[in-house]
Amino acid sequence: MEYRQLNNQVDIPTIGFGVWQTKGTETTQAVLDALDAGYRLIDTASRYGNEEAVGAALTHASVPRSEIFLTSKLWKEDYGYEQTLQAFATSLKKLQVTELDLYLLHWPIEDTKNLLDAWRAVEELYDQKKIRAIGVSNFNKAQLEYLIAHSRIKPMVNQIELHPTHAQEATLQDMSDLGILVEAYSPLGHSADLDHPVIQELAAHYSKSPAQIILRWEIQKGIVPLPKSVTPERIKENIAVFDFALTPEAIEQIDQLDTENRINKNPDDIVLH
Ligand code: A2P
């Protein structure tokens, strides 16, 4: 596995495995398959309702906990100082672990007091070494700048929706300026971007699958993609992306596909006050 370095010098795998919209034994089996296939980053969230299922996989896995970069997220209804500490403890319990590698505020909220109280609690957990890296998800530049201006520790990660038809060029530049690593959820556009003719053409040219072309594009742009699949063959296919490289021209071709085709909610609709 290749790694990138976060702004606090912690190493993060260049690709991860997402379990959004999976449940129960399906999640457990998918995580076991992912670890077997070589993934070392597992991304869950309390909101996904599958932390227990991820925990069950971790306890059965042959890969030791120390080799797994485990991420979970704080749901916005749990923001606030005490609530955050409680929610974090609940996540640890469900995951059957004693610490997390990465913990993210899942969404910005309008109520800045609650938001900052949540972040203060996360900072303390980081100070206590219960979390190796801390960050946010779905934050735009203004929301991040507000958080940074009103807190002690700058986030290390921002996890956002990103795929060829929603390429987020401006956000990537903003995050690079801030020294914050971008993780991509829905990195395949929920599979819709796989059908794009340019992706199909490049797949034929490189003798790779459309998913491998997209994931390689993300990796070469310095993004950590978190593809989700419950299909063993696809789980393997999505991590088999380290034996080829796209040319700058191919990267540029994919860069042209952006149509701001957002699938999920828009963080810009959340105005801090
Ligand atoms: P499944 O889980 O049934 O295998 P995203 O990560 O962008 O949200 O995309 C996830 C969707 O893409 C899921 O529906 C998943 O289906 C599908 N998918 C994941 N990997 C591949 C792949 N290599 N080829 C085709 N579809 C894939």
Coordinates of C-alpha atoms and ligand atoms in Angstrom, one line a residue:
M1 CA 0.0 0.0 0.0
E2 CA 1.2 3.5 -0.8
Y3 CA 0.7 6.3 1.7
R4 CA 0.3 10.1 1.7
Q5 CA 1.3 12.4 4.6
L6 CA -1.2 14.5 6.5
N7 CA -0.3 18.0 7.8
N8 CA 0.4 16.5 11.2
Q9 CA 2.9 13.9 9.6
V10 CA 0.5 11.0 10.1
D11 CA 0.5 8.6 7.1
I12 CA -2.8 7.8 5.3
P13 CA -3.3 5.1 2.6
T14 CA -3.6 6.6 -0.9
I15 CA -7.0 4.7 -1.4
G16 CA -9.6 3.6 1.1
F17 CA -12.7 1.5 1.3
G18 CA -16.1 3.1 1.9
V19 CA -19.1 1.4 3.5
W20 CA -21.8 4.0 3.1
Q21 CA -25.2 2.5 2.3
T22 CA -24.2 -1.0 3.4
K23 CA -25.7 -2.8 6.4
G24 CA -25.2 -5.7 8.7
T25 CA -23.5 -8.9 7.5
E26 CA -23.1 -7.4 4.1
T27 CA -20.8 -4.7 5.6
T28 CA -18.9 -7.2 7.7
Q29 CA -18.2 -9.4 4.7
A30 CA -17.3 -6.4 2.4
V31 CA -14.8 -5.1 5.0
L32 CA -13.2 -8.6 5.3
D33 CA -13.0 -8.8 1.5
A34 CA -11.5 -5.4 1.4
L35 CA -8.8 -6.2 4.0
D36 CA -8.0 -9.4 2.1
A37 CA -7.7 -7.4 -1.1
G38 CA -5.2 -5.1 0.5
Y39 CA -7.2 -2.0 1.6
R40 CA -5.8 -0.6 4.8
L41 CA -8.2 2.4 5.2
I42 CA -11.8 1.7 6.2
D43 CA -14.2 4.6 6.2
T44 CA -17.5 4.5 8.2
A45 CA -19.6 7.0 10.2
S46 CA -22.1 6.8 13.0
R47 CA -24.8 8.0 10.6
Y48 CA -24.2 5.0 8.3
G49 CA -25.6 2.7 11.1
N50 CA -22.9 0.1 10.4
E51 CA -20.1 0.7 12.9
E52 CA -21.0 -2.5 14.8
A53 CA -20.7 -4.5 11.5
V54 CA -17.4 -2.9 10.8
G55 CA -16.3 -3.7 14.3
A56 CA -17.3 -7.3 13.8
A57 CA -15.1 -7.5 10.7
L58 CA -12.1 -5.9 12.5
T59 CA -12.3 -8.5 15.3
H60 CA -12.4 -11.4 12.7
A61 CA -9.8 -9.9 10.4
S62 CA -6.3 -11.5 10.0
V63 CA -4.9 -8.0 9.5
P64 CA -3.9 -6.4 12.9
R65 CA -5.6 -3.3 14.1
S66 CA -2.3 -1.4 14.0
E67 CA -2.2 -1.8 10.2
I68 CA -5.7 -0.5 9.7
F69 CA -6.4 3.3 9.2
L70 CA -9.9 3.5 10.7
T71 CA -12.2 6.5 10.1
S72 CA -15.5 7.4 11.6
K73 CA -17.6 10.6 11.7
L74 CA -19.6 12.5 14.2
W75 CA -23.2 13.1 13.2
K76 CA -24.4 16.7 13.4
E77 CA -27.2 15.9 15.9
D78 CA -24.4 14.9 18.3
Y79 CA -22.5 18.3 18.0
G80 CA -21.8 20.1 21.3
Y81 CA -19.0 19.5 23.8
E82 CA -20.4 16.7 26.0
Q83 CA -22.5 15.2 23.3
T84 CA -19.4 14.8 21.1
L85 CA -17.4 13.1 23.8
Q86 CA -20.4 10.7 24.3
A87 CA -20.8 10.1 20.6
F88 CA -17.1 9.3 20.2
A89 CA -17.2 6.9 23.1
T90 CA -20.2 5.2 21.5
S91 CA -18.4 4.9 18.2
L92 CA -15.4 3.3 19.8
K93 CA -17.6 0.8 21.6
K94 CA -19.5 -0.2 18.4
L95 CA -16.2 -0.5 16.5
Q96 CA -14.7 -2.5 19.4
V97 CA -11.5 -0.3 19.3
T98 CA -9.7 2.0 21.7
E99 CA -8.8 4.7 19.3
L100 CA -9.5 6.0 15.8
D101 CA -7.0 7.0 13.1
L102 CA -9.3 9.7 11.8
Y103 CA -12.5 11.3 13.1
L104 CA -14.5 13.8 11.0
L105 CA -17.3 16.3 11.7
H106 CA -19.7 14.8 9.2
W107 CA -21.4 18.1 8.0
P108 CA -21.2 21.8 8.8
I109 CA -24.1 23.2 10.8
E110 CA -25.5 26.7 11.0
D111 CA -25.2 26.9 14.7
T112 CA -21.6 27.9 15.1
K113 CA -21.6 27.5 18.9
N114 CA -22.5 23.9 18.7
L115 CA -20.1 23.4 15.8
L116 CA -17.1 24.9 17.6
D117 CA -18.0 23.1 20.8
A118 CA -17.9 19.8 18.9
W119 CA -14.6 20.7 17.3
R120 CA -13.1 21.6 20.8
A121 CA -14.1 18.2 22.1
V122 CA -12.5 16.5 19.0
E123 CA -9.3 18.6 19.5
E124 CA -9.2 17.3 23.1
L125 CA -9.6 13.7 22.0
Y126 CA -6.7 14.3 19.6
D127 CA -4.6 15.8 22.4
Q128 CA -5.3 12.7 24.4
K129 CA -4.1 10.5 21.5
K130 CA -7.5 8.8 21.2
I131 CA -7.5 10.0 17.5
R132 CA -4.4 10.2 15.3
A133 CA -5.9 12.8 12.9
I134 CA -8.9 15.0 12.9
G135 CA -10.9 16.6 10.1
V136 CA -14.2 17.5 8.5
S137 CA -16.5 16.4 5.7
N138 CA -18.6 18.4 3.4
F139 CA -17.1 21.7 4.4
N140 CA -16.7 24.5 1.8
K141 CA -13.9 27.0 2.0
A142 CA -15.8 29.6 4.0
Q143 CA -16.9 27.1 6.6
L144 CA -13.4 25.7 6.9
E145 CA -11.9 29.2 7.2
Y146 CA -14.4 30.0 10.0
L147 CA -13.5 26.8 11.8
I148 CA -9.8 27.4 11.5
A149 CA -10.1 31.0 12.6
H150 CA -12.0 30.1 15.8
S151 CA -10.2 27.0 16.9
R152 CA -6.8 25.7 17.9
I153 CA -6.0 22.8 15.5
K154 CA -6.4 23.0 11.7
P155 CA -8.2 20.0 10.3
M156 CA -6.0 17.5 8.5
V157 CA -8.7 16.2 6.1
N158 CA -11.8 17.3 4.3
Q159 CA -13.9 14.5 2.8
I160 CA -16.1 15.7 0.0
E161 CA -18.2 14.4 -2.9
L162 CA -15.8 14.2 -5.9
H163 CA -15.9 12.3 -9.2
P164 CA -15.2 13.2 -12.9
T165 CA -18.5 14.9 -13.5
H166 CA -18.2 16.8 -10.2
A167 CA -14.4 17.4 -10.1
Q168 CA -14.3 20.2 -7.5
E169 CA -11.3 21.9 -9.0
A170 CA -11.7 25.1 -7.0
T171 CA -12.1 23.2 -3.7
L172 CA -9.0 21.2 -4.5
Q173 CA -7.0 24.3 -5.0
D174 CA -8.5 25.8 -1.8
M175 CA -7.6 22.7 0.2
S176 CA -4.2 22.5 -1.2
D177 CA -3.6 26.2 -0.2
L178 CA -4.8 25.3 3.3
G179 CA -2.7 22.2 3.5
I180 CA -5.7 20.0 4.0
L181 CA -5.9 16.5 2.3
V182 CA -9.0 15.8 0.2
E183 CA -10.8 12.5 0.4
A184 CA -13.4 11.6 -2.2
Y185 CA -16.7 10.0 -1.4
S186 CA -18.8 8.8 -4.3
P187 CA -15.5 8.7 -6.3
L188 CA -17.2 6.8 -9.1
G189 CA -20.2 9.1 -9.1
H190 CA -22.3 6.3 -7.6
S191 CA -21.2 4.3 -10.7
A192 CA -22.9 6.8 -13.2
D193 CA -19.5 8.3 -14.3
L194 CA -18.3 4.8 -15.3
D195 CA -20.5 5.0 -18.4
H196 CA -19.1 8.3 -19.7
P197 CA -17.8 7.7 -23.3
V198 CA -14.4 9.4 -22.5
I199 CA -13.9 7.1 -19.5
Q200 CA -14.9 4.1 -21.6
E201 CA -12.4 5.1 -24.3
L202 CA -9.6 5.5 -21.8
A203 CA -10.4 2.2 -20.3
A204 CA -10.1 0.5 -23.7
H205 CA -6.9 2.4 -24.4
Y206 CA -5.2 1.4 -21.1
S207 CA -6.8 -2.1 -21.0
K208 CA -8.2 -1.2 -17.5
S209 CA -11.8 -1.0 -16.2
P210 CA -13.6 2.4 -16.2
A211 CA -13.5 2.3 -12.4
Q212 CA -9.7 1.8 -12.4
I213 CA -9.3 4.8 -14.8
I214 CA -11.4 7.1 -12.5
L215 CA -9.6 6.0 -9.3
R216 CA -6.2 6.4 -10.9
W217 CA -7.2 9.9 -12.0
E218 CA -8.1 10.8 -8.4
I219 CA -5.0 9.2 -7.0
Q220 CA -2.7 11.1 -9.5
K221 CA -4.5 14.3 -8.5
G222 CA -3.5 13.7 -4.8
I223 CA -7.0 12.8 -3.7
V224 CA -7.7 9.8 -1.5
P225 CA -10.7 8.0 -3.1
L226 CA -13.1 5.9 -1.0
P227 CA -14.8 3.6 -3.5
K228 CA -17.7 1.6 -2.1
S229 CA -18.6 -1.9 -3.3
V230 CA -20.1 -5.1 -1.8
T231 CA -19.0 -7.1 -4.8
P232 CA -15.8 -9.1 -4.2
E233 CA -14.5 -8.8 -7.8
R234 CA -15.1 -5.0 -7.8
I235 CA -13.5 -4.6 -4.4
K236 CA -10.3 -6.3 -5.9
E237 CA -10.6 -4.4 -9.1
N238 CA -10.8 -1.0 -7.4
I239 CA -7.5 -1.4 -5.6
A240 CA -5.6 -2.9 -8.6
V241 CA -4.6 0.6 -9.7
F242 CA -0.9 0.8 -8.8
D243 CA 0.5 -0.9 -11.9
F244 CA -0.2 1.8 -14.4
A245 CA -0.3 5.6 -14.7
L246 CA -2.4 8.0 -16.8
T247 CA -0.5 10.5 -19.0
P248 CA -1.0 14.2 -18.3
E249 CA -3.1 14.4 -21.4
A250 CA -5.4 11.6 -20.1
I251 CA -5.7 13.5 -16.8
E252 CA -6.6 16.6 -18.7
Q253 CA -9.2 14.8 -20.8
I254 CA -11.0 13.6 -17.6
D255 CA -10.6 17.1 -16.0
Q256 CA -12.8 18.3 -18.9
L257 CA -15.8 16.1 -17.9
D258 CA -16.8 18.3 -15.0
T259 CA -20.5 19.5 -15.2
E260 CA -20.9 20.2 -11.5
N261 CA -23.0 17.1 -11.4
R262 CA -23.5 17.0 -7.6
I263 CA -25.3 13.9 -6.4
N264 CA -25.5 14.7 -2.7
K265 CA -26.5 17.7 -0.7
N266 CA -24.7 21.0 -1.3
P267 CA -22.7 22.4 1.7
D268 CA -23.2 25.9 0.3
D269 CA -26.8 25.7 1.4
I270 CA -25.6 25.7 5.0
V271 CA -24.8 29.3 6.1
L272 CA -23.0 29.7 9.4
H273 CA -24.4 32.2 11.9
Ligands
A2P1 P1 -21.8 -2.6 -5.7 O1 -21.6 -2.1 -4.3 O2 -23.1 -3.3 -5.9 O3 -20.6 -3.5 -6.2 P2 -19.4 5.2 -5.3 O4 -18.3 4.7 -4.5 O5 -19.0 6.3 -6.3 O6 -20.6 5.7 -4.5 O7 -20.0 4.0 -6.2 C1 -20.6 2.9 -5.6 C2 -21.4 2.2 -6.6 O8 -20.6 1.8 -7.7 C3 -22.0 1.0 -6.0 O9 -23.3 0.9 -6.6 C4 -21.1 -0.2 -6.5 O10 -21.9 -1.4 -6.7 C5 -20.6 0.3 -7.8 N1 -19.3 -0.1 -8.1 C6 -18.2 0.0 -7.3 N2 -17.1 -0.5 -7.9 C7 -17.5 -0.8 -9.2 C8 -16.8 -1.3 -10.3 N3 -15.5 -1.5 -10.2 N4 -17.5 -1.4 -11.5 C9 -18.8 -1.2 -11.5 N5 -19.5 -0.7 -10.5 C10 -18.9 -0.5 -9.3

